[in-house]
Coordinates of C-alpha atoms in Angstrom, one line a residue:
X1 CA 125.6 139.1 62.5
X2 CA 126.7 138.5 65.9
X3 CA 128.4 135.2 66.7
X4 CA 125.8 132.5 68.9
X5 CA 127.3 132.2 72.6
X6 CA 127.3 128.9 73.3
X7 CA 127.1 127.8 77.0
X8 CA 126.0 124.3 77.7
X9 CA 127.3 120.9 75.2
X10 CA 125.3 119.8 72.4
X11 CA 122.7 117.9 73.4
X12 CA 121.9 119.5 76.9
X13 CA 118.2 119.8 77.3
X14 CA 117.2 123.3 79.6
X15 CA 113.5 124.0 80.1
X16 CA 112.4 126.9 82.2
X17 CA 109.8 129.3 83.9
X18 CA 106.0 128.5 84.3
X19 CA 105.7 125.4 82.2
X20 CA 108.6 123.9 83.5
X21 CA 106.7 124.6 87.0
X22 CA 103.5 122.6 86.0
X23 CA 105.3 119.7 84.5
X24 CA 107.3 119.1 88.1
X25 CA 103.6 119.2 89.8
X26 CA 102.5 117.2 87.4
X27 CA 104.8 114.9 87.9
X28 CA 104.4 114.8 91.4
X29 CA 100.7 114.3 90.7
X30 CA 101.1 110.8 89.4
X31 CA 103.3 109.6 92.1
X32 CA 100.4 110.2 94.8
X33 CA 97.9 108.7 92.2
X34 CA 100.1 105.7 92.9
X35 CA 100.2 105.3 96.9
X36 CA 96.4 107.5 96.9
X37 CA 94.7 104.1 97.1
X38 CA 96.6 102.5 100.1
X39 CA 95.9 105.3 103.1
X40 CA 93.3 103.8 105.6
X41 CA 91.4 100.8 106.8
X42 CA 89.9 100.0 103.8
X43 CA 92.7 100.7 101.5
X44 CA 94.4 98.7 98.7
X45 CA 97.8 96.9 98.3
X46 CA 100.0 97.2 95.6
X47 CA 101.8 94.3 94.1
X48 CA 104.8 95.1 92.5
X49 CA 107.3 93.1 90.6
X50 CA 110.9 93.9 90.2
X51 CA 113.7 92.6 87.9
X52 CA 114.4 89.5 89.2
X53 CA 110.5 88.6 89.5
X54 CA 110.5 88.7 93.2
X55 CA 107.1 90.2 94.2
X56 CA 105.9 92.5 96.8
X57 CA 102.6 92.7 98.2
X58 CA 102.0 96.0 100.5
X59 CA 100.4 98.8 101.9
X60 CA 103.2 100.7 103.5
X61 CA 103.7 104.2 101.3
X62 CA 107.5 104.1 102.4
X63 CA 107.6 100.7 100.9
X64 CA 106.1 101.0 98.0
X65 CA 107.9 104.3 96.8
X66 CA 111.6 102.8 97.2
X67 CA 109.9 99.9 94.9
X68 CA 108.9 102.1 92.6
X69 CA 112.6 103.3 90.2
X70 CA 111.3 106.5 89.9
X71 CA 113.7 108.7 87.5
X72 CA 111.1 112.6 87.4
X73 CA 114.0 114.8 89.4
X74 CA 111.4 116.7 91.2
X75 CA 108.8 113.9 91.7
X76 CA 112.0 111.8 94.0
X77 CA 111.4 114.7 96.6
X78 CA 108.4 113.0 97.5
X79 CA 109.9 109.7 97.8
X80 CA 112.7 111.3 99.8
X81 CA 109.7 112.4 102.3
X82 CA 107.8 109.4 102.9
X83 CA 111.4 107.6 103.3
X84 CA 112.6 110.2 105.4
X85 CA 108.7 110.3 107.5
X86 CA 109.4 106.0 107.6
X87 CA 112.7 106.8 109.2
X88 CA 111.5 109.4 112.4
X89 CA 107.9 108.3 113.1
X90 CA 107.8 104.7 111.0
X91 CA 104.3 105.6 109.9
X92 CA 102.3 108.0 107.8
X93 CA 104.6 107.3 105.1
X94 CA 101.4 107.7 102.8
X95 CA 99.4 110.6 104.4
X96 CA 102.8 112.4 104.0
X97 CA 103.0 112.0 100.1
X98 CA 99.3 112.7 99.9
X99 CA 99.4 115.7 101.8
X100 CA 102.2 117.5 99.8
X101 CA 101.0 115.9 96.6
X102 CA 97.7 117.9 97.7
X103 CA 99.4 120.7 97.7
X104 CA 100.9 121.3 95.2
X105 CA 97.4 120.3 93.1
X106 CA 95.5 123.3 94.6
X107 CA 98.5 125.5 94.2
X108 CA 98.8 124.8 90.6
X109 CA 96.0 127.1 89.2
X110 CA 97.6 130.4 91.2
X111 CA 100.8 129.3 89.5
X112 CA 99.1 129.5 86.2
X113 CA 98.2 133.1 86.6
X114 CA 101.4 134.1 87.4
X115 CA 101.1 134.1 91.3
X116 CA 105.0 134.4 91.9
X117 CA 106.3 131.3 93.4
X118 CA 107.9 133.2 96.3
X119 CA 105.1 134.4 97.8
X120 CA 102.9 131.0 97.3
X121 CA 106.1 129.7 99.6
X122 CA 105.7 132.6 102.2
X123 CA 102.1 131.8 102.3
X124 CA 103.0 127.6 103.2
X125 CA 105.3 128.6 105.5
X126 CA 103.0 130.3 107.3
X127 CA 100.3 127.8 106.9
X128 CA 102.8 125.7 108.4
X129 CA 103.3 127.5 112.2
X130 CA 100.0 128.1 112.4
X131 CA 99.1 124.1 112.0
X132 CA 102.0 123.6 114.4
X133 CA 100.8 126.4 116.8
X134 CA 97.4 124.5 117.0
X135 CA 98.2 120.7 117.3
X136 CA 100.6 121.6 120.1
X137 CA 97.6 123.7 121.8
X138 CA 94.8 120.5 121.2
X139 CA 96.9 117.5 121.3
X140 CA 96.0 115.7 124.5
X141 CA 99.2 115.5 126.8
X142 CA 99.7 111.8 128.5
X143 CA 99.6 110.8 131.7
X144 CA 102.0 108.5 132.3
X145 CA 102.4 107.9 136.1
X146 CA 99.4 105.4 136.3
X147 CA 101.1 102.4 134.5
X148 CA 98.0 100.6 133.4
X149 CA 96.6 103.5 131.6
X150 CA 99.6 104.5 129.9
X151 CA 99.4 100.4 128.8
X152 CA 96.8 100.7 127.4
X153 CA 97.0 103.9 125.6
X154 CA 100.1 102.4 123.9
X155 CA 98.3 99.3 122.7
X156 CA 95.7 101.9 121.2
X157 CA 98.2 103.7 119.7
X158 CA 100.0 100.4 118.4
X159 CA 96.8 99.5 116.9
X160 CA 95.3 102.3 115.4
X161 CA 98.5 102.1 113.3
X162 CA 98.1 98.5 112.0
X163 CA 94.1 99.2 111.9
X164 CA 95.3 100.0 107.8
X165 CA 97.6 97.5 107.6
X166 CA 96.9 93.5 106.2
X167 CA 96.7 92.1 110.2
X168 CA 94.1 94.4 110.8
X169 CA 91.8 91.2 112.1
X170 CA 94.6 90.4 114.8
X171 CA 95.8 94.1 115.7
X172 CA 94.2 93.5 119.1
X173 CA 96.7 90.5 120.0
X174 CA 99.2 92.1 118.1
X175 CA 99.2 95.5 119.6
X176 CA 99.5 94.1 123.3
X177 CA 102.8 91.8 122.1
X178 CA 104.4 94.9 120.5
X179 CA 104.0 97.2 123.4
X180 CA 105.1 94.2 125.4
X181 CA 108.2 94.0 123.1
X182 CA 109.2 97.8 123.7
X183 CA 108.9 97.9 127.2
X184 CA 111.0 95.6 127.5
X185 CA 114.2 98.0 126.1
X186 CA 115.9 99.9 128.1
X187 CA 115.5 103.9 128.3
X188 CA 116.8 104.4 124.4
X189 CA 114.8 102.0 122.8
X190 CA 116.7 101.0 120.1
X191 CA 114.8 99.5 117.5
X192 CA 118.1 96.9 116.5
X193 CA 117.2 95.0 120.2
X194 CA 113.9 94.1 119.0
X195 CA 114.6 90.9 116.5
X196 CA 111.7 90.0 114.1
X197 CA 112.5 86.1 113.0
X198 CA 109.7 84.6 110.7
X199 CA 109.1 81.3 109.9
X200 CA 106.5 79.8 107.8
X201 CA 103.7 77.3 108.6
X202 CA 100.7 77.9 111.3
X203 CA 98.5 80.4 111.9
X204 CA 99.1 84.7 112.8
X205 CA 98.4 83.7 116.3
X206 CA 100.7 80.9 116.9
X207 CA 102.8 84.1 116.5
X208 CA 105.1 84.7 120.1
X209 CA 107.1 87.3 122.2
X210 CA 110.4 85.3 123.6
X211 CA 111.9 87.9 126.8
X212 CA 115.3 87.1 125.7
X213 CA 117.1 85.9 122.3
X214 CA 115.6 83.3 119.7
X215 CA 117.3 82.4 116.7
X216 CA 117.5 79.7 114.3
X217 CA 119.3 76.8 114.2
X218 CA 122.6 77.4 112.4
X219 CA 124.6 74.9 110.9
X220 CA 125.4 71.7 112.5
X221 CA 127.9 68.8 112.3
X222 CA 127.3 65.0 113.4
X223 CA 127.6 64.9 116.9
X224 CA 124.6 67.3 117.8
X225 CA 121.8 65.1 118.2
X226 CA 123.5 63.7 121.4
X227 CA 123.8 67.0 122.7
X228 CA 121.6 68.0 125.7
X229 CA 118.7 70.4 124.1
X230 CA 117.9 72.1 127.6
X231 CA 119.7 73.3 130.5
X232 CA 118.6 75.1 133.3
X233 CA 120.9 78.5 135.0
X234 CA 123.1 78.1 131.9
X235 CA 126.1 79.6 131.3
X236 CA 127.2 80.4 127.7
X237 CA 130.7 81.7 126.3
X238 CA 130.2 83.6 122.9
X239 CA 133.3 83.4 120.4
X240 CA 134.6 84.6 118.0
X241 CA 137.2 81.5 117.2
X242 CA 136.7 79.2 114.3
X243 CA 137.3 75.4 116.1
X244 CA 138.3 73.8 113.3
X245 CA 141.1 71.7 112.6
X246 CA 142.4 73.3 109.0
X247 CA 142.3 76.8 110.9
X248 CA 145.7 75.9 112.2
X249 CA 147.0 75.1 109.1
X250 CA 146.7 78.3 107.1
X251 CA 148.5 80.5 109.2
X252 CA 152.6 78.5 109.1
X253 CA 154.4 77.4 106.3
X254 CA 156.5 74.3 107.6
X255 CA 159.2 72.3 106.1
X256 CA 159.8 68.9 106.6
X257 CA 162.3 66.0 105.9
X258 CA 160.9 63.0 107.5
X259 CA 157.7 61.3 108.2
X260 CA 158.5 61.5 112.0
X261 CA 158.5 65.7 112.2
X262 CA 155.2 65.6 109.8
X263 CA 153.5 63.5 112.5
X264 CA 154.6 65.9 115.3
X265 CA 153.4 68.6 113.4
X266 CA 149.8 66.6 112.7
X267 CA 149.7 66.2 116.5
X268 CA 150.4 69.9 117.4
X269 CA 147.8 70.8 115.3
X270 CA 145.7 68.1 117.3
X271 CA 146.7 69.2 120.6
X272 CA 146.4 72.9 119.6
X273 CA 142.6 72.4 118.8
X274 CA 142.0 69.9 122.1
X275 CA 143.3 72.4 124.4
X276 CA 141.1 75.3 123.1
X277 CA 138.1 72.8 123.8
X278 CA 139.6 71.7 126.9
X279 CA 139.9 75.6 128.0
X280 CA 136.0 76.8 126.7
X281 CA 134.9 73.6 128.8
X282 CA 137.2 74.5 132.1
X283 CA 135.5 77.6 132.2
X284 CA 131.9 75.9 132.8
X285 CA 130.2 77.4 129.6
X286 CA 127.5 75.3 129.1
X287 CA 126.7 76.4 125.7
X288 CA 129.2 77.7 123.2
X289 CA 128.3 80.4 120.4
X290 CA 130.8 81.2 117.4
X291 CA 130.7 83.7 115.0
X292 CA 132.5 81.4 113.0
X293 CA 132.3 77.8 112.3
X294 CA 132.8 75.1 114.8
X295 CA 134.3 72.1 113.2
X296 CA 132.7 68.0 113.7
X297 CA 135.5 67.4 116.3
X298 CA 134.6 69.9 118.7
X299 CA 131.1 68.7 118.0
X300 CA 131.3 66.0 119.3
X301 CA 134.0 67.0 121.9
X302 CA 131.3 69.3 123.3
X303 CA 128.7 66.3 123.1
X304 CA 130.8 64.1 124.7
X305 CA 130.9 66.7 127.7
X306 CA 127.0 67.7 127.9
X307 CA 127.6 71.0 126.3
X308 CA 125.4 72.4 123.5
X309 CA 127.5 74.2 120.7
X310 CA 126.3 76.3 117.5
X311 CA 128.7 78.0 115.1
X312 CA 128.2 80.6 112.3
X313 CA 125.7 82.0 114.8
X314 CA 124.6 86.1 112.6
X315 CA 126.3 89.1 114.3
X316 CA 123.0 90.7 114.9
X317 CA 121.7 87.4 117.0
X318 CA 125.0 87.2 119.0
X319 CA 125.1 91.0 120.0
X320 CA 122.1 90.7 121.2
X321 CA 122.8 87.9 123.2
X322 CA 125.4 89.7 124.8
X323 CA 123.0 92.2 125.3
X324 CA 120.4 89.7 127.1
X325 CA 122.9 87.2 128.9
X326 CA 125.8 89.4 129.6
X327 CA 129.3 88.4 128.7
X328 CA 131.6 89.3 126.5
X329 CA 132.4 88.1 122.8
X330 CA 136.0 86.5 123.3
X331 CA 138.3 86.3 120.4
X332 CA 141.0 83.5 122.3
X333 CA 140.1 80.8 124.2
X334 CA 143.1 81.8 126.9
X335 CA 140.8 84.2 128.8
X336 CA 137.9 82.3 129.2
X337 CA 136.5 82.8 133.1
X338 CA 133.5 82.8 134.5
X339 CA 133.0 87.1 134.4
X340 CA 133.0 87.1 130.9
X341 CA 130.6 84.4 130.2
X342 CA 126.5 85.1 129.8
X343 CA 123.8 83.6 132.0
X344 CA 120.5 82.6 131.3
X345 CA 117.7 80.5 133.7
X346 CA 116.4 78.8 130.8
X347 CA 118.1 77.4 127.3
X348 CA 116.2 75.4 125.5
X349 CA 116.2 73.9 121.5
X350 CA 112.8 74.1 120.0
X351 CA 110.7 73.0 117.0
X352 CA 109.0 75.6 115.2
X353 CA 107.2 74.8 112.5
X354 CA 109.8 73.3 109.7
X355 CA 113.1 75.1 111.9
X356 CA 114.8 74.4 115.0
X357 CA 115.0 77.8 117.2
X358 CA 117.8 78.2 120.3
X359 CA 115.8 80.0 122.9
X360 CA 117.4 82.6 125.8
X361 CA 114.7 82.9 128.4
X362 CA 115.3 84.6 132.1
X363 CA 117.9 87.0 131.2
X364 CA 119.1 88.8 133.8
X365 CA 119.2 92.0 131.8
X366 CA 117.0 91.1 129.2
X367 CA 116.5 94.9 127.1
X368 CA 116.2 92.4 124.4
X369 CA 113.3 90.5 122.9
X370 CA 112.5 88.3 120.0
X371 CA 109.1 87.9 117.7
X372 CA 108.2 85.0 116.1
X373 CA 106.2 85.3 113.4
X374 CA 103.9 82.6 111.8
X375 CA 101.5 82.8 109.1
X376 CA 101.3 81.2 105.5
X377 CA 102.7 82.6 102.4
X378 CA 106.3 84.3 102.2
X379 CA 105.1 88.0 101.0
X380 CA 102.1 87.5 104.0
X381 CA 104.9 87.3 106.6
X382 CA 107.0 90.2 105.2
X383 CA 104.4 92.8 104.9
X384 CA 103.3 91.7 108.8
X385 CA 106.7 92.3 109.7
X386 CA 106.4 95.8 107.9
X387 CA 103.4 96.3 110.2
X388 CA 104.8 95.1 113.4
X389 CA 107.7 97.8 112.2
X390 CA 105.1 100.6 112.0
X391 CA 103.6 99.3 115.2
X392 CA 106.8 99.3 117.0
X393 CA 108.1 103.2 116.1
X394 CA 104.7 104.4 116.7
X395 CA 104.7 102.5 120.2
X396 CA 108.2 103.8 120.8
X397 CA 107.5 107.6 119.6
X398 CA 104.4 107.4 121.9
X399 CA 106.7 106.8 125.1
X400 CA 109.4 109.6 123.4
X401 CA 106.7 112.4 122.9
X402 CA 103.7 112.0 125.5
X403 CA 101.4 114.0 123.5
X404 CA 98.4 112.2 121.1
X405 CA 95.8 113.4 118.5
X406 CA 92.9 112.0 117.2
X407 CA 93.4 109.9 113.9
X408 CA 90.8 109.1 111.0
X409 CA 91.0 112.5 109.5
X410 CA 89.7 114.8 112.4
X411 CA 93.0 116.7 113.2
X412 CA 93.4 117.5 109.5
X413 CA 89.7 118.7 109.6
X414 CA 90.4 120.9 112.3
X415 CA 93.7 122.8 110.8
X416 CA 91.4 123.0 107.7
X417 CA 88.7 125.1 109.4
X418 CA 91.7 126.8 111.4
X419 CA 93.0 128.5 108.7
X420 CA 90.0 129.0 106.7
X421 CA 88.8 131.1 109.7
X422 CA 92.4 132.7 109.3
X423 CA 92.2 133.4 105.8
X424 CA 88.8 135.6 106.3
X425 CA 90.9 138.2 108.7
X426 CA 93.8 138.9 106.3
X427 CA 94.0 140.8 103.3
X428 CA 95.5 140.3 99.6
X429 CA 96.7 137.1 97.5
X430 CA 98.0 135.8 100.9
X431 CA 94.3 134.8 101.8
X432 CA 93.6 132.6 98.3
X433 CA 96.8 130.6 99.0
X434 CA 95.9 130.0 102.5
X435 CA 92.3 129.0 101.9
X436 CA 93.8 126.8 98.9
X437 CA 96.2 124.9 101.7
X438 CA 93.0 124.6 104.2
X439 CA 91.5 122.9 101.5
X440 CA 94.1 120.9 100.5
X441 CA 94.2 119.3 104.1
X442 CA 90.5 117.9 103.8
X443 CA 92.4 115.7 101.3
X444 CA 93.3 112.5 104.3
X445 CA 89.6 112.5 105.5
X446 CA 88.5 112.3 101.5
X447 CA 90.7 109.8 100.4
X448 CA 89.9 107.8 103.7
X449 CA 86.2 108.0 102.0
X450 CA 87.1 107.4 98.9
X451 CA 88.9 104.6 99.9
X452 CA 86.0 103.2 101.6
X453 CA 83.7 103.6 98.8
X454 CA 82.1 106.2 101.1
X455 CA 80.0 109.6 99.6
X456 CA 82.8 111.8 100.1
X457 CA 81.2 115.2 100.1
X458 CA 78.5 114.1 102.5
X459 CA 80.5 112.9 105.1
X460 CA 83.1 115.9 104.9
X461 CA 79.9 118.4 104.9
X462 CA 79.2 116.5 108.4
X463 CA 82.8 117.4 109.2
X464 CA 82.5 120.1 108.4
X465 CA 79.7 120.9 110.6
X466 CA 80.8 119.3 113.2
X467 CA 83.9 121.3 113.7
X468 CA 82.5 124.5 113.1
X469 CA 80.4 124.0 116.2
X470 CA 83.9 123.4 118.0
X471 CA 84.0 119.4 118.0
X472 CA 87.7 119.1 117.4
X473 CA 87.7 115.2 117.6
X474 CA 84.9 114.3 114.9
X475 CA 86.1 112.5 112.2
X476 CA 85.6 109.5 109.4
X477 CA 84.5 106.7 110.9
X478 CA 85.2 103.7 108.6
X479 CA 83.2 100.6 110.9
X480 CA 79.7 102.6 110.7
X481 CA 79.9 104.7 107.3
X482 CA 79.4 107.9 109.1
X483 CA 81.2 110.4 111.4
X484 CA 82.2 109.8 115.5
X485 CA 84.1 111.1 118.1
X486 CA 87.4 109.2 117.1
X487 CA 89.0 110.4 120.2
X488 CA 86.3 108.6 122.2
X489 CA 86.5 105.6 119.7
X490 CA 90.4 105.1 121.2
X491 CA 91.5 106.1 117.0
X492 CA 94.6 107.5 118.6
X493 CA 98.0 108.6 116.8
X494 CA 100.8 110.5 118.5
X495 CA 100.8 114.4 117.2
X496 CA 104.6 113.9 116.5
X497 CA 103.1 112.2 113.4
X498 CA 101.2 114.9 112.1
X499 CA 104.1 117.4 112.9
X500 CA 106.3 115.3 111.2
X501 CA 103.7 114.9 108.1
X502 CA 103.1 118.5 107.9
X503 CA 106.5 119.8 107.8
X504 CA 108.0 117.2 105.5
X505 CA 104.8 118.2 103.1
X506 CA 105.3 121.6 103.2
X507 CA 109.0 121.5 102.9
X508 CA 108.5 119.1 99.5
X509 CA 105.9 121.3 98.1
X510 CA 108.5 124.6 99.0
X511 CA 111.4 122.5 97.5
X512 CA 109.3 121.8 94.1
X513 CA 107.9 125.5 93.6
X514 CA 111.0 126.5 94.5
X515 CA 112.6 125.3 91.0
X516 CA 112.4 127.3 87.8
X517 CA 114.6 125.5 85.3
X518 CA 116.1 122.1 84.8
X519 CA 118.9 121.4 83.0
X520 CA 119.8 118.2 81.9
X521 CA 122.9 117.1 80.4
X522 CA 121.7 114.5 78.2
X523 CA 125.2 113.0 77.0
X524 CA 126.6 112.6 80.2
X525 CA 123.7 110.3 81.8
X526 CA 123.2 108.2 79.1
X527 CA 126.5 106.8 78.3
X528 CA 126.7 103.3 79.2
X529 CA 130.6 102.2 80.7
X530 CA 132.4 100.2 78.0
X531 CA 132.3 96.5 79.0
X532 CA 135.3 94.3 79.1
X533 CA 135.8 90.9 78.1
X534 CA 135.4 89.0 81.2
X535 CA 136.2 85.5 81.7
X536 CA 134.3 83.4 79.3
X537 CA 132.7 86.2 77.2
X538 CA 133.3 85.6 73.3
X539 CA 135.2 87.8 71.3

């Protein structure tokens, strides 16, 4: 008998070839089941509750999948793509993990019989550049020398993407503020300029664009109530010094003999702190912004002098006051001048709601801008801030790429009927796959029915008509349970969406047909680190 060859540690689990295949689709299959529901107008939200009970409510795919602790190997590729899609475009996150899921379900019965995965892939691929090829020829490129139109193209844009979202019923006053917000950047648009501060109480349209910096109220010693809540041209010095008397103190060790030196040294440490405050008010900062904490003696020492201070102001809010108001951060009180402090026309202290809010308005380069959000519970104002977020990338991509599509399904109906027509003039297995993929791609304007409550089949057999007699823009239209023009109905996405969508899709699906075997070393994952005995811990 011939000795066994071992290879791989006890306990290693391989599974290979064909019905290794259909398990990964499989898999993949119930992670679309699980965002299906959520693509459109009229779809769902998913609540989901993790660990430490803190509950999300949303609609976002890209959301919802890093919620979900998904452990299937090949079904995190389609986690990785809607993350990935939430990362360029900011939206589509779901039509992206439908689309591939899609996919792979019409490929699966070719796999069955044996198609060999390699030429399934060829056959995507070249699904792929043809969708490409076509979008780029359709899309409808934007003019955008005539300000006003370009406006208001942007606000359609902005608000075709929150028409799915839970502010649907405000997305007209919504769009306007966040294509107001992104104009307001300068040439990059980086999203990090744009702060989203939300505090609770009032209504979604109490909600308000500030041209400048808000942020809230930090902490506060006695002494701040007498300070002045409003100045007009003020000038403002942002630190990075702690005012405080015990910072002195930790940085000497000093040896005494008498009571005498002691005092001395309890005055230096006096006079130290007085001459920093004496400095940041020489300079004719009006108000004073630390990083780190100022102290009840400079409190007051700035009340005392009609100067508004706030310490332990976030990084994030005082970069982007510098931003806004110009200045520089300044780590020592010695170089204080008037070049390195910011200016603003208007400071002012304000009540919103249950917080006080430090307001930065007339900036002289203001590529900054802050929304306030109001509305009632907790999870409501996160998953509007998720909206706005998907609302803002789409507004900025928009401005980055200068070409639109139609959206509610009617550029995925008219690749579908592209490469159908392009299956018919080829010959061999390559046509089956491709007509597969065409129909694959009537899945976005089907679940948008489905959704809805619709009767699918009859509306895509409308489509369907309709775009064989060469009306590229036709698709679902939610509002009248039937099919329209959605380009004329202003349903508008930018086609870097769909590119974006189509290629991350078609990459997954490559990725997962691409594998043949996984191997799992069973040992190694499951092994828990020994724990030690902490503090505390019995025996």
């Amino acid at each position: 008998m011939q000795p066994q060859i071992v290879l791989l540690k006890e306990g290693t689990d391989s599974s290979q070839g064909t019905p290794q295949l259909i398990s990964n689709i499989n898999a993949c299959q119930s992670i679309v089941d699980a965002v299906r529901t959520t693509l459109g107008p009229r779809g769902m939200d998913k609540l989901i509750v993790v660990k430490n009970g803190k509950a999300t409510i949303s609609n976002d795919g890209a959301t919802i999948m890093k919620l979900l602790d998904v452990v299937h190997p090949a079904a995190k590729t389609l986690v990785d793509i809607a993350k990935s899609q939430d990362a360029e475009v900011g939206d589509g996150t779901t039509s992206v993990v439908l689309l591939a899921g899609e996919f792979l379900k019409h490929i699966k019965p070719y796999v069955e019989e044996g198609v060999h995965p390699r030429i399934i892939i060829r056959s995507i691929r070249k699904c792929l550049q043809l969708c490409l090829e076509k979008i780029n020829k359709i899309s409808i490129k934007i003019n955008k020398s005539n300000a006003t139109e370009f406006r208001s193209l942007l606000e359609k844009c902005a608000a075709t993407a929150m028409s799915s979202k839970l502010i649907s019923q405000q997305r007209v006053f919504f769009s306007k503020m966040v294509v107001d917000a992104v104009l307001l950047l300068d040439e990059l648009l980086p999203l990090n300029m744009i702060g989203i501060k939300k505090v609770q109480g009032g209504g979604l349209e109490d909600s308000m664009l500030v041209a400048g910096v808000a942020f809230k109220k930090t902490f506060s010693y006695a002494g701040f109530e007498m300070q002045p809540k409003v100045y007009k041209n003020c000038k403002i010095a942002l630190l990075n010094i702690e005012l405080e008397l015990k910072a002195e103190r930790d940085n000497a060790e000093v040896r005494v003999d008498n009571v005498k030196e002691y005092q001395q040294i309890v005055d230096a440490e006096w006079n130290i702190l007085y001459g920093k405050l004496q400095k940041i008010h020489e300079s004719g900062a009006n108000v004073v912004l630390s990083k780190l904490p100022i102290g009840d003696v400079a409190t007051q020492f700035f009340a005392d002098r009609d100067m508004f201070c706030a310490g332990r102001v976030p990084e994030e809010d005082l970069k982007r006051t510098l931003k806004a108001c110009g200045g520089a951060v300044m780590s020592a009180a010695h170089d204080l001048k008037d070049s390195v402090l910011g200016k603003c026309d208007l400071f002012e202290e304000r009540q919103i709601g249950g917080e006080r809010f430090n307001f930065f308005r007339g900036c002289p380069n203001a590529k900054t801008c802050t929304l306030i959000l109001r509305g009632g519970a907790e999870q409501f104002l996160e998953e509007t801030e998720r909206s706005l977020h998907d609302a803002i990338m789409i507004a900025r991509r928009t401005i980055k790429s200068d070409a639109v599509v139609a959206g509610g399904g009617a550029i995925e109906m008219e690749l579908s009927k592209m490469l159908r027509d392009y299956s018919r003039t080829i010959a061999g297995k390559e046509q089956l796959l491709i007509s597969a993929i065409a129909k694959a791609l009537e899945i976005i304007p089907r679940q948008l029915c489905d959704n809805a409550g619709f009767d699918a089949t009859n509306i895509l057999n409308k489509l369907r008509q309709k775009h064989a007699q060469g009306q590229c823009w036709y698709g679902v239209d939610i509002n009248q349970e039937d099919i329209s023009d959605n380009y004329a109905l202003c349903v508008w996405e930018p086609a870097i969406i769909k590119i974006n969508a189509l290629t991350a899709a078609t990459e997954a699906a490559s990725l997962i047909l691409s594998v043949d075997e996984t191997i799992k070393n069973q040992t190694s994952g499951d092994q828990q680190p020994q724990m030690g005995r902490g503090m505390g811990r019995p025996m």
